[in-house]
Short mmCIF file of C-alpha atoms in Angstrom, two decimals:
data_model
loop_
_atom_site.label_atom_id
_atom_site.label_comp_id
_atom_site.label_asym_id
_atom_site.label_seq_id
_atom_site.Cartn_x
_atom_site.Cartn_y
_atom_site.Cartn_z
CA MET A 579 131.97 162.30 92.67
CA SER A 580 133.68 161.69 96.00
CA PRO A 581 132.31 159.25 98.53
CA ALA A 582 129.58 161.07 100.36
CA SER A 583 130.87 160.31 103.83
CA SER A 584 133.14 163.34 103.85
CA ASN A 585 130.32 165.84 103.26
CA MET A 586 127.55 163.86 104.79
CA HIS A 587 126.39 166.40 107.31
CA MET A 588 127.21 169.61 105.46
CA GLY A 589 124.08 171.60 105.19
CA ALA A 590 123.19 175.11 106.33
CA GLY A 591 125.62 175.50 109.23
CA GLY A 592 125.86 171.82 110.14
CA SER A 593 125.52 172.56 113.85
CA SER A 594 121.82 171.97 114.39
CA TRP A 595 120.54 168.72 115.80
CA MET A 596 118.29 168.24 112.74
CA LEU A 597 121.13 168.39 110.22
CA ARG A 598 122.90 165.63 112.09
CA LEU A 599 120.06 163.19 111.57
CA ASP A 600 120.25 160.40 109.01
CA PRO A 601 119.10 161.78 105.62
CA ARG A 602 117.05 158.67 105.04
CA ALA A 603 115.04 159.27 108.20
CA ARG A 604 114.45 162.88 107.13
CA ILE A 605 113.25 161.94 103.66
CA VAL A 606 110.89 159.29 104.90
CA ALA A 607 109.60 161.51 107.71
CA SER A 608 108.84 164.41 105.37
CA PHE A 609 107.06 162.13 102.96
CA ILE A 610 104.86 160.58 105.64
CA PHE A 611 104.24 164.05 107.06
CA ALA A 612 102.97 165.22 103.70
CA CYS A 613 100.66 162.20 103.38
CA VAL A 614 99.22 162.74 106.85
CA VAL A 615 98.82 166.55 106.44
CA VAL A 616 97.00 166.20 103.15
CA SER A 617 94.43 163.88 104.78
CA LEU A 618 93.70 166.33 107.69
CA THR A 619 90.53 168.37 107.66
CA GLY A 620 90.32 170.33 110.94
CA PHE A 621 91.75 173.85 111.36
CA ILE A 622 93.36 173.14 114.75
CA SER A 623 95.35 170.15 113.46
CA LEU A 624 96.35 172.02 110.31
CA SER A 625 97.56 175.03 112.26
CA ILE A 626 99.62 172.66 114.46
CA ALA A 627 101.10 171.14 111.27
CA VAL A 628 102.05 174.59 110.01
CA LEU A 629 103.63 175.41 113.38
CA CYS A 630 105.55 172.13 113.19
CA GLY A 631 106.84 173.28 109.77
CA VAL A 632 107.93 176.62 111.31
CA PHE A 633 109.61 174.82 114.19
CA LEU A 634 111.54 172.60 111.80
CA MET A 635 112.54 175.55 109.68
CA LEU A 636 113.96 177.33 112.76
CA SER A 637 115.73 174.07 113.83
CA ALA A 638 117.28 173.67 110.46
CA LYS A 639 118.61 177.28 110.80
CA LEU A 640 117.16 178.24 107.45
CA PRO A 641 117.08 182.00 106.80
CA ALA A 642 113.51 182.68 107.95
CA GLY A 643 112.62 185.61 105.69
CA GLU A 644 113.85 183.96 102.52
CA THR A 645 112.21 180.65 103.31
CA VAL A 646 108.82 182.19 104.11
CA LYS A 647 109.03 184.12 100.84
CA LYS A 648 109.77 180.86 98.98
CA VAL A 649 106.86 179.08 100.66
CA ILE A 650 104.37 181.83 100.09
CA THR A 651 105.17 182.43 96.45
CA MET A 652 102.96 179.90 94.87
CA ASP A 653 102.22 179.55 91.29
CA GLY A 654 100.08 182.42 89.96
CA PHE A 655 97.67 179.81 88.71
CA ILE A 656 97.13 178.36 92.21
CA ILE A 657 96.66 181.76 93.76
CA PHE A 658 94.04 182.50 91.13
CA LEU A 659 92.35 179.15 91.83
CA LEU A 660 92.23 179.87 95.57
CA CYS A 661 90.75 183.31 94.95
CA MET A 662 88.07 181.81 92.71
CA LEU A 663 87.06 179.12 95.24
CA PRO A 664 84.77 181.27 97.43
CA PHE A 665 82.81 182.29 94.36
CA THR A 666 82.40 178.84 92.88
CA THR A 667 81.58 176.79 95.97
CA PRO A 668 77.89 176.62 96.86
CA GLY A 669 76.96 177.41 100.47
CA GLU A 670 76.26 180.18 102.97
CA VAL A 671 76.80 183.67 101.50
CA TRP A 672 79.69 185.65 102.95
CA PHE A 673 79.69 188.77 100.70
CA THR A 674 78.65 189.78 97.27
CA LEU A 675 81.10 191.29 94.68
CA PHE A 676 79.85 192.58 91.35
CA GLY A 677 76.85 190.30 91.59
CA PHE A 678 78.92 187.20 92.44
CA GLU A 679 78.34 185.55 95.79
CA ALA A 680 81.28 184.46 97.85
CA THR A 681 80.57 181.69 100.32
CA TRP A 682 82.10 180.82 103.68
CA GLU A 683 82.48 177.17 102.60
CA GLY A 684 84.64 178.18 99.61
CA PHE A 685 86.73 180.51 101.83
CA TYR A 686 87.34 177.64 104.36
CA LYS A 687 88.31 175.33 101.53
CA ALA A 688 90.80 177.86 100.16
CA CYS A 689 92.30 178.36 103.61
CA GLU A 690 92.55 174.63 104.13
CA ILE A 691 94.47 174.14 100.90
CA THR A 692 96.76 177.10 101.68
CA LEU A 693 97.56 175.74 105.16
CA LYS A 694 98.22 172.22 103.83
CA ALA A 695 100.44 173.40 100.97
CA ASN A 696 102.50 175.67 103.27
CA ALA A 697 102.88 173.05 106.01
CA VAL A 698 104.16 170.46 103.55
CA VAL A 699 106.51 172.83 101.68
CA LEU A 700 107.97 174.21 104.94
CA THR A 701 108.70 170.79 106.22
CA LEU A 702 110.14 169.63 102.90
CA LEU A 703 112.47 172.61 102.67
CA ALA A 704 113.63 172.13 106.26
CA LEU A 705 114.01 168.35 106.34
CA VAL A 706 115.02 167.48 102.74
CA GLY A 707 116.01 170.79 101.18
CA THR A 708 118.92 171.01 103.62
CA ILE A 709 120.38 167.72 102.53
CA ASP A 710 123.40 168.17 100.24
CA ALA A 711 122.19 167.23 96.71
CA ILE A 712 124.82 164.49 96.31
CA VAL A 713 124.05 163.00 99.74
CA LEU A 714 120.41 163.06 98.77
CA GLY A 715 121.16 160.95 95.72
CA HIS A 716 122.98 158.41 97.87
CA ALA A 717 120.19 158.34 100.41
CA LEU A 718 117.51 157.85 97.76
CA ASN A 719 119.57 155.00 96.39
CA ARG A 720 119.63 153.40 99.86
CA LEU A 721 115.85 153.81 99.94
CA ARG A 722 115.63 151.54 96.89
CA VAL A 723 115.10 154.27 94.28
CA PRO A 724 116.34 152.76 90.98
CA GLU A 725 120.02 153.36 90.33
CA ASN A 726 119.49 154.85 86.84
CA LEU A 727 117.18 157.51 88.21
CA VAL A 728 119.65 158.42 90.94
CA HIS A 729 122.45 158.69 88.35
CA LEU A 730 120.26 160.85 86.20
CA MET A 731 119.56 163.11 89.18
CA LEU A 732 123.25 163.30 90.17
CA PHE A 733 124.18 164.26 86.61
CA SER A 734 121.61 167.00 86.43
CA VAL A 735 122.49 168.41 89.82
CA ARG A 736 126.13 168.50 88.79
CA TYR A 737 125.42 170.28 85.55
CA ILE A 738 122.65 172.69 86.34
CA ASP A 739 125.13 175.38 87.41
CA VAL A 740 127.40 174.75 84.43
CA LEU A 741 124.53 175.08 82.04
CA LYS A 742 123.22 178.17 83.77
CA GLN A 743 126.66 179.73 83.20
CA GLU A 744 126.39 178.64 79.53
CA TYR A 745 123.02 180.30 79.34
CA PHE A 746 124.34 183.53 80.87
CA ARG A 747 127.28 183.49 78.39
CA LEU A 748 124.83 183.25 75.51
CA ARG A 749 122.80 186.09 77.06
CA VAL A 750 125.88 188.25 77.29
CA ALA A 751 126.68 187.52 73.67
CA MET A 752 123.19 188.66 72.76
CA LYS A 753 123.51 191.78 74.85
CA ALA A 754 126.83 192.56 73.22
CA ARG A 755 124.84 192.62 69.92
CA CYS A 756 122.35 195.09 71.41
CA PHE A 757 119.55 192.59 72.02
CA GLN A 758 116.81 194.01 74.15
CA PRO A 759 113.82 191.79 75.07
CA GLY A 760 110.44 193.19 74.27
CA ASN A 761 107.02 192.13 72.99
CA ASN A 762 107.98 191.42 69.42
CA LEU A 763 108.61 188.58 67.03
CA HIS A 764 112.32 189.30 66.98
CA THR A 765 112.57 188.67 70.75
CA TYR A 766 110.69 185.39 70.58
CA ARG A 767 112.67 184.23 67.60
CA SER A 768 116.01 185.10 69.34
CA ILE A 769 114.98 183.29 72.54
CA GLY A 770 113.90 180.25 70.46
CA TYR A 771 117.36 180.25 68.77
CA LEU A 772 118.91 180.64 72.22
CA LEU A 773 117.12 177.56 73.46
CA GLY A 774 118.09 175.53 70.41
CA MET A 775 121.71 176.61 70.82
CA LEU A 776 121.63 175.70 74.49
CA LEU A 777 120.37 172.25 73.58
CA VAL A 778 122.98 171.79 70.89
CA ARG A 779 125.77 172.87 73.23
CA SER A 780 124.54 170.67 76.04
CA ILE A 781 124.32 167.55 73.93
CA GLU A 782 127.84 168.22 72.59
CA ARG A 783 129.01 168.73 76.15
CA SER A 784 127.43 165.46 77.22
CA GLU A 785 129.32 163.67 74.43
CA ARG A 786 132.57 165.10 75.66
CA ILE A 787 131.77 164.18 79.24
CA LEU A 788 130.84 160.58 78.28
CA GLU A 789 134.16 160.22 76.34
CA ALA A 790 136.14 161.66 79.23
CA MET A 791 134.44 159.37 81.66
CA LYS A 792 134.96 156.36 79.47
CA CYS A 793 138.69 157.17 79.40
CA ARG A 794 138.53 156.85 83.19
CA GLY A 795 136.80 153.49 83.07
CA PHE A 796 133.17 154.54 83.25
CA GLN A 797 130.83 151.64 82.58
CA GLY A 798 127.53 153.37 82.92
CA LYS A 799 127.47 153.04 86.68
CA PHE A 800 128.55 155.06 89.63
CA TYR A 801 129.55 153.17 92.73
CA LEU A 802 127.51 154.79 95.43
CA LEU A 803 129.75 154.11 98.37
CA GLY A 804 128.35 156.51 100.95
CA GLU A 805 127.47 154.72 104.16
CA PHE A 806 124.77 155.95 106.42
CA HIS A 807 124.59 155.07 110.07
CA PHE A 808 121.24 154.86 111.72
CA GLN A 809 121.98 155.99 115.27
CA LYS A 810 120.16 156.46 118.52
CA ARG A 811 119.16 160.05 117.70
CA ASP A 812 117.60 158.81 114.47
CA ARG A 813 115.54 156.28 116.34
CA ILE A 814 114.41 159.02 118.75
CA PHE A 815 113.53 161.27 115.83
CA CYS A 816 111.52 158.53 114.13
CA LEU A 817 109.69 157.70 117.32
CA ALA A 818 108.95 161.38 118.02
CA SER A 819 107.73 161.95 114.43
CA PHE A 820 105.55 158.88 114.62
CA LEU A 821 103.96 159.95 117.92
CA PHE A 822 103.46 163.51 116.68
CA LEU A 823 101.76 162.42 113.44
CA LEU A 824 99.61 159.90 115.37
CA GLY A 825 98.58 162.68 117.78
CA LEU A 826 97.76 165.01 114.91
CA PHE A 827 95.63 162.31 113.32
CA ILE A 828 93.73 161.55 116.44
CA LEU A 829 93.26 165.30 117.21
CA ASP A 830 91.84 165.68 113.72
CA ILE A 831 89.38 162.86 114.06
CA SER A 832 88.15 163.92 117.51
CA TYR A 833 87.94 167.76 116.95
CA GLY A 834 87.83 167.87 113.10
CA MET B 564 101.76 174.91 86.40
CA HIS B 565 102.56 173.34 89.65
CA ILE B 566 99.60 172.08 91.62
CA VAL B 567 100.17 172.27 95.37
CA ASP B 568 99.54 169.71 98.15
CA GLY B 569 96.07 169.53 99.47
CA ALA B 570 94.33 170.86 96.39
CA LEU B 571 93.47 167.46 94.84
CA SER B 572 91.42 164.59 96.13
CA ASN B 573 93.18 161.41 97.25
CA ASP B 574 92.13 159.24 94.30
CA VAL B 575 93.56 161.77 91.79
CA VAL B 576 96.81 161.94 93.71
CA ILE B 577 97.10 158.14 93.89
CA ALA B 578 96.24 157.67 90.23
CA GLY B 579 98.83 160.36 89.28
CA GLY B 580 101.45 158.67 91.40
CA ILE B 581 100.86 155.30 89.81
CA LEU B 582 100.92 156.69 86.29
CA ALA B 583 104.09 158.68 87.05
CA VAL B 584 105.88 155.59 88.44
CA GLY B 585 104.83 153.63 85.35
CA GLY B 586 106.07 156.35 82.93
CA ILE B 587 109.37 156.77 84.79
CA ALA B 588 109.95 153.00 84.87
CA LEU B 589 109.30 152.80 81.11
CA GLY B 590 111.49 155.79 80.44
CA LEU B 591 114.39 154.31 82.44
CA LYS B 592 113.95 150.95 80.71
CA LYS B 593 114.22 152.62 77.27
CA MET B 594 117.32 154.56 78.26
CA ASP B 595 120.51 152.51 77.95
CA MET B 596 123.51 152.98 80.21
CA GLU B 597 125.46 155.10 77.65
CA LYS B 598 122.64 157.64 77.56
CA ILE B 599 122.59 158.43 81.27
CA PRO B 600 125.02 161.38 81.12
CA ALA B 601 123.17 162.87 78.09
CA ALA B 602 119.79 162.37 79.77
CA GLY B 603 121.04 163.97 82.99
CA ILE B 604 122.44 166.95 81.14
CA MET B 605 119.24 167.34 79.09
CA ALA B 606 117.27 167.28 82.38
CA ALA B 607 119.58 170.05 83.63
CA THR B 608 119.07 172.03 80.41
CA PHE B 609 115.31 171.90 80.64
CA PHE B 610 115.63 172.92 84.28
CA VAL B 611 117.63 175.98 83.18
CA ALA B 612 115.15 176.63 80.34
CA SER B 613 112.33 176.81 82.88
CA LEU B 614 114.14 179.70 84.55
CA ILE B 615 114.08 181.81 81.37
CA HIS B 616 111.46 184.52 81.49
CA VAL B 617 109.87 185.66 78.27
CA PRO B 618 108.17 189.05 78.09
CA ILE B 619 104.43 188.85 77.33
CA GLY B 620 102.46 192.04 77.48
CA PRO B 621 103.29 194.00 80.57
CA SER B 622 104.35 190.88 82.50
CA SER B 623 106.43 187.81 81.69
CA VAL B 624 106.07 184.02 81.74
CA HIS B 625 108.54 181.37 82.48
CA LEU B 626 108.91 178.55 79.97
CA ILE B 627 107.91 174.95 80.42
CA MET B 628 109.23 173.65 77.07
CA ASN B 629 107.97 170.11 77.65
CA GLY B 630 107.19 169.77 73.92
CA LEU B 631 110.80 170.36 72.96
CA ALA B 632 111.93 167.94 75.72
CA GLY B 633 109.59 165.31 74.33
CA LEU B 634 110.86 165.80 70.78
CA ILE B 635 114.43 165.15 71.88
CA LEU B 636 114.02 162.72 74.75
CA GLY B 637 111.03 160.56 73.90
CA TRP B 638 110.10 158.35 76.86
CA THR B 639 113.22 159.53 78.67
CA ALA B 640 111.36 162.82 79.13
CA PHE B 641 109.45 161.11 81.98
CA PRO B 642 112.44 160.61 84.33
CA ALA B 643 114.17 163.74 83.12
CA LEU B 644 111.24 166.06 83.76
CA PHE B 645 110.52 164.27 87.04
CA VAL B 646 114.03 165.05 88.25
CA GLY B 647 113.45 168.67 87.23
CA LEU B 648 110.16 168.85 89.20
CA LEU B 649 111.72 167.14 92.21
CA LEU B 650 114.68 169.58 92.29
CA GLN B 651 112.25 172.51 91.91
CA ALA B 652 110.25 171.26 94.83
CA LEU B 653 113.34 170.77 97.01
CA PHE B 654 115.23 173.97 96.15
CA PHE B 655 112.47 176.43 95.44
CA GLY B 656 109.47 174.99 97.24
CA TYR B 657 107.42 174.84 93.98
CA GLY B 658 104.63 172.25 93.93
CA GLY B 659 104.64 169.70 96.69
CA VAL B 660 105.31 166.16 97.78
CA THR B 661 102.16 164.14 97.30
CA VAL B 662 101.27 165.94 94.05
CA LEU B 663 104.67 165.22 92.52
CA GLY B 664 103.13 162.31 90.60
CA VAL B 665 100.25 164.35 89.19
CA ASN B 666 102.63 167.17 88.24
CA THR B 667 105.03 164.75 86.53
CA VAL B 668 102.25 163.21 84.49
CA ALA B 669 100.79 166.64 83.58
CA ILE B 670 104.17 167.80 82.21
CA ALA B 671 105.75 164.56 80.82
CA LEU B 672 102.81 162.76 79.31
CA PRO B 673 102.12 165.56 76.70
CA ALA B 674 105.84 165.53 75.94
CA VAL B 675 105.77 161.79 75.09
CA LEU B 676 102.56 162.21 73.18
CA MET B 677 104.07 165.04 71.07
CA HIS B 678 107.15 162.90 70.47
CA TYR B 679 105.06 160.28 68.74
CA ILE B 680 102.91 162.73 66.83
CA CYS B 681 105.71 164.92 65.52
CA ARG B 682 108.76 162.66 65.26
CA THR B 683 108.58 162.17 61.49
CA GLY B 684 107.49 165.74 60.86
CA ILE B 685 110.46 167.44 62.52
CA ARG B 686 112.89 165.30 60.46
CA HIS B 687 111.46 166.55 57.20
CA SER B 688 114.11 167.87 54.87
CA ASN B 689 112.16 171.13 54.26
CA LYS B 690 112.84 173.47 57.12
CA LYS B 691 109.43 175.14 57.01
CA VAL B 692 107.66 171.79 57.36
CA ALA B 693 109.91 170.86 60.23
CA MET B 694 109.16 174.23 61.95
CA PHE B 695 105.41 173.62 61.55
CA TRP B 696 105.72 170.32 63.41
CA GLY B 697 107.94 171.94 66.00
CA ALA B 698 105.34 174.63 66.59
CA LEU B 699 102.67 171.93 66.89
CA ALA B 700 104.78 170.04 69.45
CA GLY B 701 105.51 173.16 71.49
CA GLY B 702 101.95 174.54 71.53
CA GLY B 703 100.22 171.19 71.62
CA SER B 704 102.08 169.99 74.71
CA ILE B 705 101.08 173.11 76.66
CA ALA B 706 97.45 172.56 75.58
CA VAL B 707 97.50 168.96 76.66
CA THR B 708 99.16 169.93 79.96
CA ALA B 709 96.42 172.49 80.58
CA VAL B 710 93.73 169.89 79.74
CA LEU B 711 95.30 167.34 82.10
CA VAL B 712 95.47 169.83 84.91
CA THR B 713 91.85 170.70 84.30
CA ILE B 714 90.81 167.07 84.35
CA ALA B 715 92.67 166.54 87.63
CA LEU B 716 90.87 169.53 89.16
CA ALA B 717 87.47 168.61 87.65
CA ILE B 718 87.61 165.06 89.15
CA THR B 719 88.50 166.60 92.49
CA GLY B 720 85.48 168.97 92.69
CA GLU B 721 82.83 170.73 90.80
CA SER B 722 83.85 174.07 92.26
CA PHE B 723 87.21 174.06 90.44
CA ILE B 724 85.73 173.74 87.00
CA PRO B 725 84.97 177.46 86.22
CA ALA B 726 88.45 178.47 87.42
CA ALA B 727 90.05 175.68 85.49
CA LYS B 728 88.24 176.77 82.28
CA LEU B 729 89.60 180.31 82.77
CA VAL B 730 93.10 178.86 83.27
CA ILE B 731 92.93 177.15 79.91
CA LEU B 732 91.89 180.42 78.35
CA ALA B 733 94.72 182.26 80.09
CA HIS B 734 97.17 179.72 78.70
CA THR B 735 96.41 180.38 74.99
CA PRO B 736 99.06 183.09 74.72
CA VAL B 737 101.59 180.94 76.59
CA MET B 738 100.68 178.21 74.17
CA ALA B 739 101.36 180.46 71.14
CA ILE B 740 104.64 181.69 72.53
CA GLU B 741 105.89 178.22 73.39
CA GLY B 742 104.83 176.97 69.98
CA PHE B 743 106.72 179.77 68.24
CA LEU B 744 109.80 179.35 70.38
CA CYS B 745 109.80 175.65 69.80
CA ALA B 746 109.55 176.18 66.06
CA CYS B 747 112.53 178.48 66.17
CA ALA B 748 114.55 176.08 68.29
CA VAL B 749 113.68 173.25 65.87
CA SER B 750 114.74 175.39 62.85
CA LEU B 751 118.09 176.15 64.54
CA ILE B 752 118.67 172.48 65.39
CA HIS B 753 117.66 171.56 61.88
CA ARG B 754 120.36 173.83 60.48
CA VAL B 755 123.13 173.29 63.10
CA LYS B 756 122.81 169.72 64.37
CA PRO B 757 119.96 167.70 62.90
CA GLU B 758 121.23 164.48 64.48
CA LEU B 759 120.27 165.96 67.92
CA PHE B 760 116.75 164.56 67.41
CA ASP B 761 118.19 161.03 67.05
CA SER B 762 120.37 161.17 70.20
CA PHE B 763 117.87 159.27 72.36
CA ILE B 764 116.76 156.72 69.84
CA PRO B 765 118.08 153.19 70.12
CA VAL B 766 120.57 152.43 67.39
CA THR B 767 118.37 149.84 65.61
CA ALA B 768 115.46 152.25 65.28
CA VAL B 769 117.63 154.92 63.59
CA ARG B 770 118.64 152.41 60.88
CA HIS B 771 114.99 151.81 60.03
CA ALA B 772 114.13 155.47 59.73
#
């Protein structure tokens, strides 16, 4: 794990103003943004929040189509919940479907949740999702997140790809033995064994890693040396975000 | 089951956050330095496991496998599954920011619960008995997760309750599948590497068992 300073500002492209901001400022800003947006109630302020998310997405030079797809694909369970809301909220009747009454109140509530969720996720993907995972660990550590948790995160970030390869290897081995997934007990049993094998292999891998690291003087601690510099542009960003969120809040109270 | 931002009321979100911080702190405290690499890799494994799609009827579901995580990790499941949820939110935009605490509790608390209920059962020398407890852990943790999500929604508003009830109903097949997969995984671990279940237990506790 090299000192983070070398790849501090590597994100998507690295040329945008936003990607040059201090990661700590971006993490804190997106967290406060989420807290403010969740507490909003008016449609004007929520729409502005979504627009702000879109603006940040464009500034971060994220691929627009892919990101929007990511943001819109919510859990099936949440979509179901939102579709149910108009029918379960009491209020003024909007239309009737198979004897069930849909209400405007429920529809507004569903729209409100959708706008909030999308605004927060867009901002999160733009501000924090573009931070290199290693840099993110260092930044979280500087924000007083416990060291053990940061180490845990850095390890899993490092090994997700490795284990995914391991999983694909096992899948290829199954395919070579003519395994075809279907709705039968054999499929479920095979996938269960696959999971068990994946776990056995990972724990053995972790033992090898620990031994190799011990050979190199590992004492249960990484030295997180990455230095961050809070500069003028970060101060401007913080001030601008603060004023924007304050404005959003006031707008919501006066026109909510 | 990732709840999104804005769906829950503030008190539920705050309570979830506090519980999650408590659970993570406890999990980190119970994990000694030597176990950090293993815990990180297990977190990565369960992240990968959650990408596996299992066919069910005409469609497919992706696995949660928090029961299995609980069996192996114990309290360490809290930080490990939290890291998984955090990375899912950052990379894929699943879930959200303020609901991270609620989501963590909904996934990790059942895992820890199942760890305590099933920890003697899965070490049974008879493989069939061990598989039974494995199935209980896999299915039970999904059931508890569904119940916790329902409680969170029910506290938020009356209008969520009918939908939440249907969600529990819809999760019965998922529960059955996760239970069966977990039983198979336990049976394989039983045969190949039974000491895997002891990897995250402090040395003194193993001697007593």
